[in-house]
């Protein structure tokens, strides 16, 4: 497996600095058991221009397991999430600079990571996408950069991860991740790997964006003369 650990260590640092409609783990101590799948993507000029990959990766096939997306709430009449754009992020920055803390809190960016997973308690349901929260992404990053675990945790030949979810806990404590040693992890057919989506493929992105972004709605406007919010639309972030 060729996951770039230098990139992963940088992502680990970024996560620690900043501390739906898709699948989500079962609530309670029983939780859910998942396997995270990797996918391959050939880096395009558009990928580089949008900052998804460095220039030295152009034209190369890379192996990844996630894609970061950023959404914002509070920008539409029905408060449905929209994918962040330069314009919507500017509105957040403007609110902060003007000392409008309530407004800034309402529209602050929220980053999550889309991953391909198999629910090991329901493998017949196939590969699913999950909008992984920061606390779980941090736990996965810690495992990937731990010499006792490393990239072997990923893929059909990887290990099971138990994820518990308590919606009543403090945000940082809502999710807990526990890796299961190889001998305790269940077998997963290699055919599941073929079903993992290339999350950087524009067509795939457009498809799963419909699940993770609210339906377009009329944008809210401010009666106090502040800049109006652009109409909700999908945008890569």
CSV table of C-alpha atoms in Angstrom, one decimal:
chain,number,residue,atom,x,y,z
A,1,UNK,CA,0.0,0.0,0.0
A,2,UNK,CA,1.4,3.4,-1.0
A,3,UNK,CA,-0.4,5.9,1.3
A,4,UNK,CA,2.0,8.9,1.6
A,5,UNK,CA,2.8,9.0,5.3
A,6,UNK,CA,4.5,12.4,5.0
A,7,UNK,CA,1.2,13.8,3.8
A,8,UNK,CA,-0.6,12.0,6.5
A,9,UNK,CA,1.7,13.4,9.2
A,10,UNK,CA,1.0,16.9,7.9
A,11,UNK,CA,-2.7,16.2,8.0
A,12,UNK,CA,-2.3,14.9,11.5
A,13,UNK,CA,-0.7,18.2,12.5
A,14,UNK,CA,-3.5,20.2,10.8
A,15,UNK,CA,-6.1,18.2,12.6
A,16,UNK,CA,-4.5,18.8,16.0
A,17,UNK,CA,-4.1,22.5,15.3
A,18,UNK,CA,-7.7,23.0,14.5
A,19,UNK,CA,-9.3,20.4,16.8
A,20,UNK,CA,-26.6,13.9,6.8
A,21,UNK,CA,-27.9,11.7,4.8
A,22,UNK,CA,-25.0,9.4,4.5
A,23,UNK,CA,-24.0,6.5,6.7
A,24,UNK,CA,-23.5,7.0,10.4
A,25,UNK,CA,-22.5,4.7,13.2
A,26,UNK,CA,-25.1,3.2,15.5
A,27,UNK,CA,-25.7,5.0,18.7
A,28,UNK,CA,-24.7,3.5,22.1
A,29,UNK,CA,-21.8,1.4,23.4
A,30,UNK,CA,-22.4,-1.3,20.8
A,31,UNK,CA,-21.6,1.2,18.0
A,32,UNK,CA,-20.6,0.0,14.5
A,33,UNK,CA,-17.7,-1.8,13.1
A,34,UNK,CA,-16.3,-0.5,9.8
A,35,UNK,CA,-13.5,-1.1,7.3
A,36,UNK,CA,-12.1,1.9,5.5
A,37,UNK,CA,-11.3,1.4,1.9
A,38,UNK,CA,-8.7,3.2,-0.2
A,39,UNK,CA,-9.1,4.4,-3.8
A,40,UNK,CA,-6.8,5.4,-6.6
A,41,UNK,CA,-7.0,8.7,-8.5
A,42,UNK,CA,-5.0,10.0,-11.4
A,43,UNK,CA,-4.1,13.6,-10.6
A,44,UNK,CA,-5.3,16.1,-13.2
A,45,UNK,CA,-4.3,19.7,-14.0
A,46,UNK,CA,-7.7,20.8,-12.5
A,47,UNK,CA,-6.8,18.9,-9.3
A,48,UNK,CA,-3.5,20.8,-9.0
A,49,UNK,CA,-5.1,24.2,-9.8
A,50,UNK,CA,-7.7,23.7,-7.1
A,51,UNK,CA,-5.1,22.8,-4.6
A,52,UNK,CA,-6.1,19.2,-4.0
A,53,UNK,CA,-2.6,17.9,-4.9
A,54,UNK,CA,0.8,19.4,-5.3
A,55,UNK,CA,2.2,20.0,-8.7
A,56,UNK,CA,4.7,17.2,-8.5
A,57,UNK,CA,1.8,14.7,-8.4
A,58,UNK,CA,0.4,15.9,-11.8
A,59,UNK,CA,-0.3,13.0,-14.1
A,60,UNK,CA,0.5,10.4,-11.4
A,61,UNK,CA,-1.8,7.9,-9.8
A,62,UNK,CA,-2.1,8.4,-6.1
A,63,UNK,CA,-3.8,6.2,-3.4
A,64,UNK,CA,-6.0,8.0,-0.9
A,65,UNK,CA,-8.7,7.0,1.5
A,66,UNK,CA,-10.5,10.3,2.0
A,67,UNK,CA,-11.5,13.7,0.7
A,68,UNK,CA,-11.9,16.8,2.8
A,69,UNK,CA,-15.0,18.9,2.3
A,70,UNK,CA,-16.1,22.1,4.0
A,71,UNK,CA,-19.7,23.1,4.5
A,72,UNK,CA,-21.5,26.1,6.0
A,73,UNK,CA,-24.9,26.4,7.6
A,74,UNK,CA,-27.0,29.6,8.1
A,75,UNK,CA,-26.7,30.8,4.5
A,76,UNK,CA,-30.1,29.7,3.2
A,77,UNK,CA,-33.7,30.2,4.2
A,78,UNK,CA,-34.1,26.6,5.3
A,79,UNK,CA,-30.6,26.6,7.0
A,80,UNK,CA,-29.6,23.6,4.8
A,81,UNK,CA,-25.8,23.2,4.4
A,82,UNK,CA,-24.0,24.4,1.4
A,83,UNK,CA,-20.5,23.6,0.3
A,84,UNK,CA,-18.2,26.5,1.1
A,85,UNK,CA,-16.9,28.8,-1.7
A,86,UNK,CA,-14.6,31.7,-1.7
A,87,UNK,CA,-17.6,34.0,-1.4
A,88,UNK,CA,-19.3,32.2,1.5
A,89,UNK,CA,-16.0,32.0,3.4
A,90,UNK,CA,-15.5,35.7,2.8
A,91,UNK,CA,-18.8,36.3,4.6
A,92,UNK,CA,-17.6,34.4,7.6
A,93,UNK,CA,-14.3,36.4,7.6
A,94,UNK,CA,-16.3,39.7,7.3
A,95,UNK,CA,-18.6,38.8,10.3
A,96,UNK,CA,-15.5,38.0,12.4
A,97,UNK,CA,-13.8,41.2,11.4
A,98,UNK,CA,-16.9,43.3,12.2
A,99,UNK,CA,-17.2,41.6,15.7
A,100,UNK,CA,-20.6,40.0,14.8
A,101,UNK,CA,-19.9,36.8,16.8
A,102,UNK,CA,-23.5,35.5,16.5
A,103,UNK,CA,-23.4,35.7,12.7
A,104,UNK,CA,-19.9,34.3,12.5
A,105,UNK,CA,-20.9,31.3,14.7
A,106,UNK,CA,-24.0,30.7,12.6
A,107,UNK,CA,-22.0,30.5,9.3
A,108,UNK,CA,-18.6,29.2,10.5
A,109,UNK,CA,-17.0,26.6,8.2
A,110,UNK,CA,-17.4,22.9,9.2
A,111,UNK,CA,-14.9,20.5,7.7
A,112,UNK,CA,-15.5,16.8,7.4
A,113,UNK,CA,-13.8,13.9,5.4
A,114,UNK,CA,-15.7,11.7,3.0
A,115,UNK,CA,-14.5,8.1,3.1
A,116,UNK,CA,-15.5,4.8,1.5
A,117,UNK,CA,-16.5,2.3,4.2
A,118,UNK,CA,-18.0,-1.1,4.7
A,119,UNK,CA,-20.3,-1.6,7.7
A,120,UNK,CA,-18.9,-4.9,8.8
A,121,UNK,CA,-22.1,-5.7,10.7
A,122,UNK,CA,-24.0,-5.2,7.4
A,123,UNK,CA,-21.6,-6.1,4.6
A,124,UNK,CA,-24.5,-7.1,2.3
A,125,UNK,CA,-25.3,-3.4,2.0
A,126,UNK,CA,-22.0,-2.9,0.2
A,127,UNK,CA,-19.7,0.1,0.1
A,128,UNK,CA,-21.0,3.3,1.6
A,129,UNK,CA,-19.7,6.9,1.9
A,130,UNK,CA,-19.5,8.5,5.3
A,131,UNK,CA,-19.0,12.1,6.2
A,132,UNK,CA,-16.3,11.4,8.9
A,133,UNK,CA,-16.1,14.0,11.7
A,134,UNK,CA,-12.9,15.5,12.8
A,135,UNK,CA,-12.5,13.5,16.0
A,136,UNK,CA,-12.7,10.2,14.0
A,137,UNK,CA,-10.4,11.5,11.3
A,138,UNK,CA,-7.9,12.5,14.0
A,139,UNK,CA,-8.0,9.0,15.5
A,140,UNK,CA,-7.5,7.4,12.1
A,141,UNK,CA,-4.5,9.7,11.4
A,142,UNK,CA,-3.0,8.7,14.8
A,143,UNK,CA,-3.3,5.0,13.9
A,144,UNK,CA,-1.8,5.6,10.4
A,145,UNK,CA,1.2,7.3,11.8
A,146,UNK,CA,1.7,4.8,14.7
A,147,UNK,CA,4.4,2.3,13.9
A,148,UNK,CA,2.4,-0.5,15.5
A,149,UNK,CA,-0.5,0.0,13.1
A,150,UNK,CA,0.3,2.1,10.0
A,151,UNK,CA,-1.3,1.9,6.5
A,152,UNK,CA,-2.1,-1.8,7.0
A,153,UNK,CA,-5.3,-0.7,8.9
A,154,UNK,CA,-6.8,0.3,5.5
A,155,UNK,CA,-8.4,-1.7,2.7
A,156,UNK,CA,-10.1,-5.0,2.3
A,157,UNK,CA,-7.1,-6.7,4.0
A,158,UNK,CA,-7.0,-4.1,6.7
A,159,UNK,CA,-8.5,-4.2,10.2
A,160,UNK,CA,-11.9,-3.5,11.7
A,161,UNK,CA,-12.5,-0.2,13.5
A,162,UNK,CA,-15.2,0.0,16.2
A,163,UNK,CA,-16.8,3.4,16.2
A,164,UNK,CA,-19.2,4.4,19.0
A,165,UNK,CA,-21.4,7.4,18.9
A,166,UNK,CA,-23.0,9.2,21.8
A,167,UNK,CA,-25.1,12.2,20.5
A,168,UNK,CA,-25.5,13.5,24.1
A,169,UNK,CA,-21.8,13.7,24.8
A,170,UNK,CA,-19.6,16.8,24.4
A,171,UNK,CA,-18.6,17.3,20.7
A,172,UNK,CA,-15.1,16.1,21.3
A,173,UNK,CA,-16.4,13.0,23.0
A,174,UNK,CA,-19.3,12.0,20.7
A,175,UNK,CA,-17.2,9.5,18.8
A,176,UNK,CA,-14.7,6.9,20.0
A,177,UNK,CA,-12.6,4.7,17.7
A,178,UNK,CA,-11.1,1.3,18.8
A,179,UNK,CA,-9.0,-0.7,16.4
A,180,UNK,CA,-9.4,-4.5,16.4
A,181,UNK,CA,-6.2,-6.6,16.1
A,182,UNK,CA,-5.9,-8.5,12.8
A,183,UNK,CA,-6.9,-11.8,14.3
A,184,UNK,CA,-10.1,-10.3,15.6
A,185,UNK,CA,-11.0,-8.5,12.3
A,186,UNK,CA,-13.3,-10.2,10.0
A,187,UNK,CA,-12.5,-11.3,6.4
A,188,UNK,CA,-13.7,-9.0,3.6
A,189,UNK,CA,-13.9,-10.1,0.0
A,190,UNK,CA,-11.5,-8.4,-2.4
A,191,UNK,CA,-14.4,-7.5,-4.6
A,192,UNK,CA,-15.4,-4.7,-2.2
A,193,UNK,CA,-12.3,-2.8,-3.3
A,194,UNK,CA,-13.7,-2.5,-6.8
A,195,UNK,CA,-16.7,-0.7,-5.4
A,196,UNK,CA,-14.7,2.1,-3.7
A,197,UNK,CA,-15.4,5.4,-5.3
A,198,UNK,CA,-12.8,7.8,-6.6
A,199,UNK,CA,-13.8,10.7,-4.4
A,200,UNK,CA,-11.8,13.2,-6.5
A,201,UNK,CA,-13.6,12.2,-9.7
A,202,UNK,CA,-15.8,15.2,-10.6
A,203,UNK,CA,-18.8,13.1,-11.6
A,204,UNK,CA,-18.6,11.1,-8.3
A,205,UNK,CA,-18.2,14.3,-6.4
A,206,UNK,CA,-21.3,15.8,-8.0
A,207,UNK,CA,-23.2,12.6,-7.1
A,208,UNK,CA,-22.3,12.4,-3.4
A,209,UNK,CA,-22.6,16.2,-3.0
A,210,UNK,CA,-26.4,15.8,-3.4
A,211,UNK,CA,-26.4,13.7,-0.2
A,212,UNK,CA,-24.2,16.0,1.8
A,213,UNK,CA,-25.5,19.4,0.7
A,214,UNK,CA,-29.0,20.7,1.3
A,215,UNK,CA,-31.4,21.3,-1.5
A,216,UNK,CA,-30.8,24.7,-3.1
A,217,UNK,CA,-32.8,27.5,-1.4
A,218,UNK,CA,-33.2,31.2,-1.7
A,219,UNK,CA,-30.3,32.9,0.0
A,220,UNK,CA,-30.8,34.9,3.2
A,221,UNK,CA,-30.2,38.6,2.9
A,222,UNK,CA,-29.2,41.1,5.6
A,223,UNK,CA,-31.4,44.1,6.2
A,224,UNK,CA,-28.6,46.0,7.9
A,225,UNK,CA,-26.7,46.6,4.6
A,226,UNK,CA,-24.3,43.7,4.9
A,227,UNK,CA,-23.3,41.8,1.8
A,228,UNK,CA,-26.0,39.5,0.7
A,229,UNK,CA,-25.3,35.7,0.7
A,230,UNK,CA,-24.9,34.2,-2.8
A,231,UNK,CA,-27.5,31.6,-3.9
A,232,UNK,CA,-26.7,28.2,-2.6
A,233,UNK,CA,-24.7,26.0,-5.0
A,234,UNK,CA,-22.3,23.1,-4.9
A,235,UNK,CA,-18.7,24.0,-5.0
A,236,UNK,CA,-15.6,22.0,-4.4
A,237,UNK,CA,-13.8,22.8,-1.1
